[in-house]
């Protein structure tokens, strides 16, 4: 749900590229380009806990980059997941289903997102969005 709120808030500033980043993954290579060359694009495919190899080529979790239109096509992340676990697998399935045939993602995600408007702080290099739960 937090990723969907972040997307909904950030798109009001007309951003076209969105990076969703798990807090437990720290980039080891600072030359990774965050410019939506491909979408979606998995940015944490080479991390030490996976011996620098992606365990599943269909995985979209960890750190992923999306063009706005592609993220909207899959209706964002599921709102059914709270805290940690399963949301990346669900997003991988959403993306694969977009290629094949639609199912639950049409009725669970951005289209059903409801939240209290967050507090926003604009800084030079980032925008802090504080969500009340």
JSON list of C-alpha atoms in Angstrom, two decimals:
[
{"chain": "A", "resi": 1, "resn": "UNK", "atom": "CA", "xyz": [0.00, 0.00, 0.00]},
{"chain": "A", "resi": 2, "resn": "UNK", "atom": "CA", "xyz": [2.85, 2.42, 0.80]},
{"chain": "A", "resi": 3, "resn": "UNK", "atom": "CA", "xyz": [4.29, 2.03, -2.70]},
{"chain": "A", "resi": 4, "resn": "UNK", "atom": "CA", "xyz": [0.90, 2.90, -4.19]},
{"chain": "A", "resi": 5, "resn": "UNK", "atom": "CA", "xyz": [0.57, 5.95, -1.95]},
{"chain": "A", "resi": 6, "resn": "UNK", "atom": "CA", "xyz": [4.08, 7.07, -2.89]},
{"chain": "A", "resi": 7, "resn": "UNK", "atom": "CA", "xyz": [3.25, 6.64, -6.59]},
{"chain": "A", "resi": 8, "resn": "UNK", "atom": "CA", "xyz": [-0.06, 8.49, -6.27]},
{"chain": "A", "resi": 9, "resn": "UNK", "atom": "CA", "xyz": [1.61, 11.39, -4.48]},
{"chain": "A", "resi": 10, "resn": "UNK", "atom": "CA", "xyz": [4.67, 11.56, -6.75]},
{"chain": "A", "resi": 11, "resn": "UNK", "atom": "CA", "xyz": [2.67, 11.51, -9.97]},
{"chain": "A", "resi": 12, "resn": "UNK", "atom": "CA", "xyz": [1.06, 14.80, -8.92]},
{"chain": "A", "resi": 13, "resn": "UNK", "atom": "CA", "xyz": [4.50, 16.33, -9.59]},
{"chain": "A", "resi": 14, "resn": "UNK", "atom": "CA", "xyz": [4.41, 14.91, -13.16]},
{"chain": "A", "resi": 15, "resn": "UNK", "atom": "CA", "xyz": [7.18, 12.35, -12.64]},
{"chain": "A", "resi": 16, "resn": "UNK", "atom": "CA", "xyz": [7.41, 9.74, -15.40]},
{"chain": "A", "resi": 17, "resn": "UNK", "atom": "CA", "xyz": [9.85, 7.24, -13.84]},
{"chain": "A", "resi": 18, "resn": "UNK", "atom": "CA", "xyz": [9.32, 5.58, -10.46]},
{"chain": "A", "resi": 19, "resn": "UNK", "atom": "CA", "xyz": [11.77, 3.49, -8.42]},
{"chain": "A", "resi": 20, "resn": "UNK", "atom": "CA", "xyz": [10.37, 1.31, -5.64]},
{"chain": "A", "resi": 21, "resn": "UNK", "atom": "CA", "xyz": [13.08, 0.42, -3.15]},
{"chain": "A", "resi": 22, "resn": "UNK", "atom": "CA", "xyz": [13.00, -2.02, -0.22]},
{"chain": "A", "resi": 23, "resn": "UNK", "atom": "CA", "xyz": [14.61, -0.43, 2.83]},
{"chain": "A", "resi": 24, "resn": "UNK", "atom": "CA", "xyz": [16.84, -3.44, 3.47]},
{"chain": "A", "resi": 25, "resn": "UNK", "atom": "CA", "xyz": [18.70, -3.24, 0.16]},
{"chain": "A", "resi": 26, "resn": "UNK", "atom": "CA", "xyz": [21.61, -0.83, -0.08]},
{"chain": "A", "resi": 27, "resn": "UNK", "atom": "CA", "xyz": [23.05, -0.20, -3.57]},
{"chain": "A", "resi": 28, "resn": "UNK", "atom": "CA", "xyz": [26.58, -1.55, -3.92]},
{"chain": "A", "resi": 29, "resn": "UNK", "atom": "CA", "xyz": [27.03, 0.01, -7.35]},
{"chain": "A", "resi": 30, "resn": "UNK", "atom": "CA", "xyz": [26.34, 3.73, -7.47]},
{"chain": "A", "resi": 31, "resn": "UNK", "atom": "CA", "xyz": [26.56, 3.77, -11.27]},
{"chain": "A", "resi": 32, "resn": "UNK", "atom": "CA", "xyz": [23.12, 2.22, -11.67]},
{"chain": "A", "resi": 33, "resn": "UNK", "atom": "CA", "xyz": [21.09, 4.56, -13.86]},
{"chain": "A", "resi": 34, "resn": "UNK", "atom": "CA", "xyz": [17.65, 5.48, -12.62]},
{"chain": "A", "resi": 35, "resn": "UNK", "atom": "CA", "xyz": [16.20, 6.69, -15.90]},
{"chain": "A", "resi": 36, "resn": "UNK", "atom": "CA", "xyz": [13.60, 4.12, -17.03]},
{"chain": "A", "resi": 37, "resn": "UNK", "atom": "CA", "xyz": [15.45, 2.84, -20.07]},
{"chain": "A", "resi": 38, "resn": "UNK", "atom": "CA", "xyz": [13.37, -0.35, -19.75]},
{"chain": "A", "resi": 39, "resn": "UNK", "atom": "CA", "xyz": [10.21, -0.84, -17.76]},
{"chain": "A", "resi": 40, "resn": "UNK", "atom": "CA", "xyz": [9.81, -2.62, -15.51]},
{"chain": "A", "resi": 41, "resn": "UNK", "atom": "CA", "xyz": [13.48, -3.02, -14.73]},
{"chain": "A", "resi": 42, "resn": "UNK", "atom": "CA", "xyz": [14.87, -4.96, -11.79]},
{"chain": "A", "resi": 43, "resn": "UNK", "atom": "CA", "xyz": [17.67, -2.93, -10.18]},
{"chain": "A", "resi": 44, "resn": "UNK", "atom": "CA", "xyz": [18.65, -5.25, -7.32]},
{"chain": "A", "resi": 45, "resn": "UNK", "atom": "CA", "xyz": [19.35, -8.36, -9.32]},
{"chain": "A", "resi": 46, "resn": "UNK", "atom": "CA", "xyz": [22.97, -8.60, -8.17]},
{"chain": "A", "resi": 47, "resn": "UNK", "atom": "CA", "xyz": [23.08, -8.58, -4.36]},
{"chain": "A", "resi": 48, "resn": "UNK", "atom": "CA", "xyz": [25.39, -10.40, -2.01]},
{"chain": "A", "resi": 49, "resn": "UNK", "atom": "CA", "xyz": [22.67, -12.51, -0.32]},
{"chain": "A", "resi": 50, "resn": "UNK", "atom": "CA", "xyz": [21.92, -14.12, -3.73]},
{"chain": "A", "resi": 51, "resn": "UNK", "atom": "CA", "xyz": [25.62, -14.55, -4.58]},
{"chain": "A", "resi": 52, "resn": "UNK", "atom": "CA", "xyz": [25.21, -11.74, -7.12]},
{"chain": "A", "resi": 53, "resn": "UNK", "atom": "CA", "xyz": [22.80, -13.73, -9.29]},
{"chain": "A", "resi": 54, "resn": "UNK", "atom": "CA", "xyz": [19.08, -13.24, -9.71]},
{"chain": "A", "resi": 55, "resn": "UNK", "atom": "CA", "xyz": [17.35, -16.38, -8.32]},
{"chain": "A", "resi": 56, "resn": "UNK", "atom": "CA", "xyz": [14.32, -15.97, -10.59]},
{"chain": "A", "resi": 57, "resn": "UNK", "atom": "CA", "xyz": [14.30, -14.00, -13.84]},
{"chain": "A", "resi": 58, "resn": "UNK", "atom": "CA", "xyz": [10.63, -13.14, -13.35]},
{"chain": "A", "resi": 59, "resn": "UNK", "atom": "CA", "xyz": [11.27, -11.48, -9.98]},
{"chain": "A", "resi": 60, "resn": "UNK", "atom": "CA", "xyz": [10.31, -7.79, -9.80]},
{"chain": "A", "resi": 61, "resn": "UNK", "atom": "CA", "xyz": [10.79, -7.11, -6.07]},
{"chain": "A", "resi": 62, "resn": "UNK", "atom": "CA", "xyz": [13.62, -5.57, -4.09]},
{"chain": "A", "resi": 63, "resn": "UNK", "atom": "CA", "xyz": [14.34, -2.50, -6.16]},
{"chain": "A", "resi": 64, "resn": "UNK", "atom": "CA", "xyz": [12.37, -2.03, -9.36]},
{"chain": "A", "resi": 65, "resn": "UNK", "atom": "CA", "xyz": [11.96, 0.83, -11.79]},
{"chain": "A", "resi": 66, "resn": "UNK", "atom": "CA", "xyz": [8.76, 1.53, -13.72]},
{"chain": "A", "resi": 67, "resn": "UNK", "atom": "CA", "xyz": [7.54, 3.99, -16.31]},
{"chain": "A", "resi": 68, "resn": "UNK", "atom": "CA", "xyz": [4.32, 5.62, -15.17]},
{"chain": "A", "resi": 69, "resn": "UNK", "atom": "CA", "xyz": [2.19, 4.07, -17.91]},
{"chain": "A", "resi": 70, "resn": "UNK", "atom": "CA", "xyz": [3.47, 0.52, -17.24]},
{"chain": "A", "resi": 71, "resn": "UNK", "atom": "CA", "xyz": [2.84, 0.83, -13.49]},
{"chain": "A", "resi": 72, "resn": "UNK", "atom": "CA", "xyz": [-0.70, 2.05, -14.16]},
{"chain": "A", "resi": 73, "resn": "UNK", "atom": "CA", "xyz": [-1.32, -0.85, -16.59]},
{"chain": "A", "resi": 74, "resn": "UNK", "atom": "CA", "xyz": [-0.72, -3.39, -13.80]},
{"chain": "A", "resi": 75, "resn": "UNK", "atom": "CA", "xyz": [-2.80, -1.24, -11.41]},
{"chain": "A", "resi": 76, "resn": "UNK", "atom": "CA", "xyz": [0.16, -0.77, -9.05]},
{"chain": "A", "resi": 77, "resn": "UNK", "atom": "CA", "xyz": [1.07, -3.03, -6.16]},
{"chain": "A", "resi": 78, "resn": "UNK", "atom": "CA", "xyz": [-1.56, -5.05, -4.31]},
{"chain": "A", "resi": 79, "resn": "UNK", "atom": "CA", "xyz": [-3.11, -3.33, -1.28]},
{"chain": "A", "resi": 80, "resn": "UNK", "atom": "CA", "xyz": [-3.64, -6.70, 0.42]},
{"chain": "A", "resi": 81, "resn": "UNK", "atom": "CA", "xyz": [-0.05, -7.03, 1.68]},
{"chain": "A", "resi": 82, "resn": "UNK", "atom": "CA", "xyz": [0.90, -5.36, 4.96]},
{"chain": "A", "resi": 83, "resn": "UNK", "atom": "CA", "xyz": [4.48, -5.19, 6.24]},
{"chain": "A", "resi": 84, "resn": "UNK", "atom": "CA", "xyz": [6.74, -7.74, 4.56]},
{"chain": "A", "resi": 85, "resn": "UNK", "atom": "CA", "xyz": [6.19, -10.77, 2.38]},
{"chain": "A", "resi": 86, "resn": "UNK", "atom": "CA", "xyz": [4.66, -11.82, -0.91]},
{"chain": "A", "resi": 87, "resn": "UNK", "atom": "CA", "xyz": [4.12, -8.45, -2.55]},
{"chain": "A", "resi": 88, "resn": "UNK", "atom": "CA", "xyz": [7.03, -8.91, -4.99]},
{"chain": "A", "resi": 89, "resn": "UNK", "atom": "CA", "xyz": [5.72, -12.31, -6.10]},
{"chain": "A", "resi": 90, "resn": "UNK", "atom": "CA", "xyz": [2.28, -10.78, -6.59]},
{"chain": "A", "resi": 91, "resn": "UNK", "atom": "CA", "xyz": [3.76, -7.96, -8.71]},
{"chain": "A", "resi": 92, "resn": "UNK", "atom": "CA", "xyz": [5.67, -10.49, -10.81]},
{"chain": "A", "resi": 93, "resn": "UNK", "atom": "CA", "xyz": [2.39, -12.33, -11.43]},
{"chain": "A", "resi": 94, "resn": "UNK", "atom": "CA", "xyz": [0.59, -9.05, -12.23]},
{"chain": "A", "resi": 95, "resn": "UNK", "atom": "CA", "xyz": [3.17, -8.18, -14.84]},
{"chain": "A", "resi": 96, "resn": "UNK", "atom": "CA", "xyz": [3.11, -11.68, -16.34]},
{"chain": "A", "resi": 97, "resn": "UNK", "atom": "CA", "xyz": [-0.69, -11.65, -16.40]},
{"chain": "A", "resi": 98, "resn": "UNK", "atom": "CA", "xyz": [-0.64, -8.31, -18.18]},
{"chain": "A", "resi": 99, "resn": "UNK", "atom": "CA", "xyz": [1.28, -10.09, -20.92]},
{"chain": "A", "resi": 100, "resn": "UNK", "atom": "CA", "xyz": [-1.14, -13.07, -20.92]},
{"chain": "A", "resi": 101, "resn": "UNK", "atom": "CA", "xyz": [-4.56, -12.33, -19.45]},
{"chain": "A", "resi": 102, "resn": "UNK", "atom": "CA", "xyz": [-5.91, -10.09, -16.65]},
{"chain": "A", "resi": 103, "resn": "UNK", "atom": "CA", "xyz": [-7.23, -11.31, -13.27]},
{"chain": "A", "resi": 104, "resn": "UNK", "atom": "CA", "xyz": [-7.34, -9.92, -9.71]},
{"chain": "A", "resi": 105, "resn": "UNK", "atom": "CA", "xyz": [-4.94, -7.04, -10.35]},
{"chain": "A", "resi": 106, "resn": "UNK", "atom": "CA", "xyz": [-7.75, -5.17, -12.12]},
{"chain": "A", "resi": 107, "resn": "UNK", "atom": "CA", "xyz": [-9.65, -4.78, -8.84]},
{"chain": "A", "resi": 108, "resn": "UNK", "atom": "CA", "xyz": [-6.81, -4.58, -6.29]},
{"chain": "A", "resi": 109, "resn": "UNK", "atom": "CA", "xyz": [-4.23, -1.83, -6.47]},
{"chain": "A", "resi": 110, "resn": "UNK", "atom": "CA", "xyz": [-4.25, 1.81, -7.53]},
{"chain": "A", "resi": 111, "resn": "UNK", "atom": "CA", "xyz": [-7.92, 1.62, -8.54]},
{"chain": "A", "resi": 112, "resn": "UNK", "atom": "CA", "xyz": [-8.98, 0.71, -4.98]},
{"chain": "A", "resi": 113, "resn": "UNK", "atom": "CA", "xyz": [-6.42, 2.73, -3.02]},
{"chain": "A", "resi": 114, "resn": "UNK", "atom": "CA", "xyz": [-7.82, 4.84, -0.19]},
{"chain": "A", "resi": 115, "resn": "UNK", "atom": "CA", "xyz": [-5.65, 6.71, 2.31]},
{"chain": "A", "resi": 116, "resn": "UNK", "atom": "CA", "xyz": [-5.39, 9.82, 4.46]},
{"chain": "A", "resi": 117, "resn": "UNK", "atom": "CA", "xyz": [-3.45, 12.50, 2.55]},
{"chain": "A", "resi": 118, "resn": "UNK", "atom": "CA", "xyz": [0.15, 12.37, 3.81]},
{"chain": "A", "resi": 119, "resn": "UNK", "atom": "CA", "xyz": [2.44, 15.15, 4.98]},
{"chain": "A", "resi": 120, "resn": "UNK", "atom": "CA", "xyz": [4.92, 16.17, 2.26]},
{"chain": "A", "resi": 121, "resn": "UNK", "atom": "CA", "xyz": [8.31, 17.82, 2.72]},
{"chain": "A", "resi": 122, "resn": "UNK", "atom": "CA", "xyz": [10.13, 18.87, -0.45]},
{"chain": "A", "resi": 123, "resn": "UNK", "atom": "CA", "xyz": [13.93, 18.78, -0.19]},
{"chain": "A", "resi": 124, "resn": "UNK", "atom": "CA", "xyz": [16.54, 19.46, -2.83]},
{"chain": "A", "resi": 125, "resn": "UNK", "atom": "CA", "xyz": [17.27, 15.80, -3.62]},
{"chain": "A", "resi": 126, "resn": "UNK", "atom": "CA", "xyz": [14.12, 14.05, -2.45]},
{"chain": "A", "resi": 127, "resn": "UNK", "atom": "CA", "xyz": [10.57, 14.47, -1.23]},
{"chain": "A", "resi": 128, "resn": "UNK", "atom": "CA", "xyz": [9.69, 13.02, 2.18]},
{"chain": "A", "resi": 129, "resn": "UNK", "atom": "CA", "xyz": [6.16, 11.66, 2.29]},
{"chain": "A", "resi": 130, "resn": "UNK", "atom": "CA", "xyz": [4.95, 10.79, 5.78]},
{"chain": "A", "resi": 131, "resn": "UNK", "atom": "CA", "xyz": [2.00, 8.40, 5.72]},
{"chain": "A", "resi": 132, "resn": "UNK", "atom": "CA", "xyz": [-0.26, 7.99, 8.74]},
{"chain": "A", "resi": 133, "resn": "UNK", "atom": "CA", "xyz": [-1.60, 4.48, 9.21]}
]
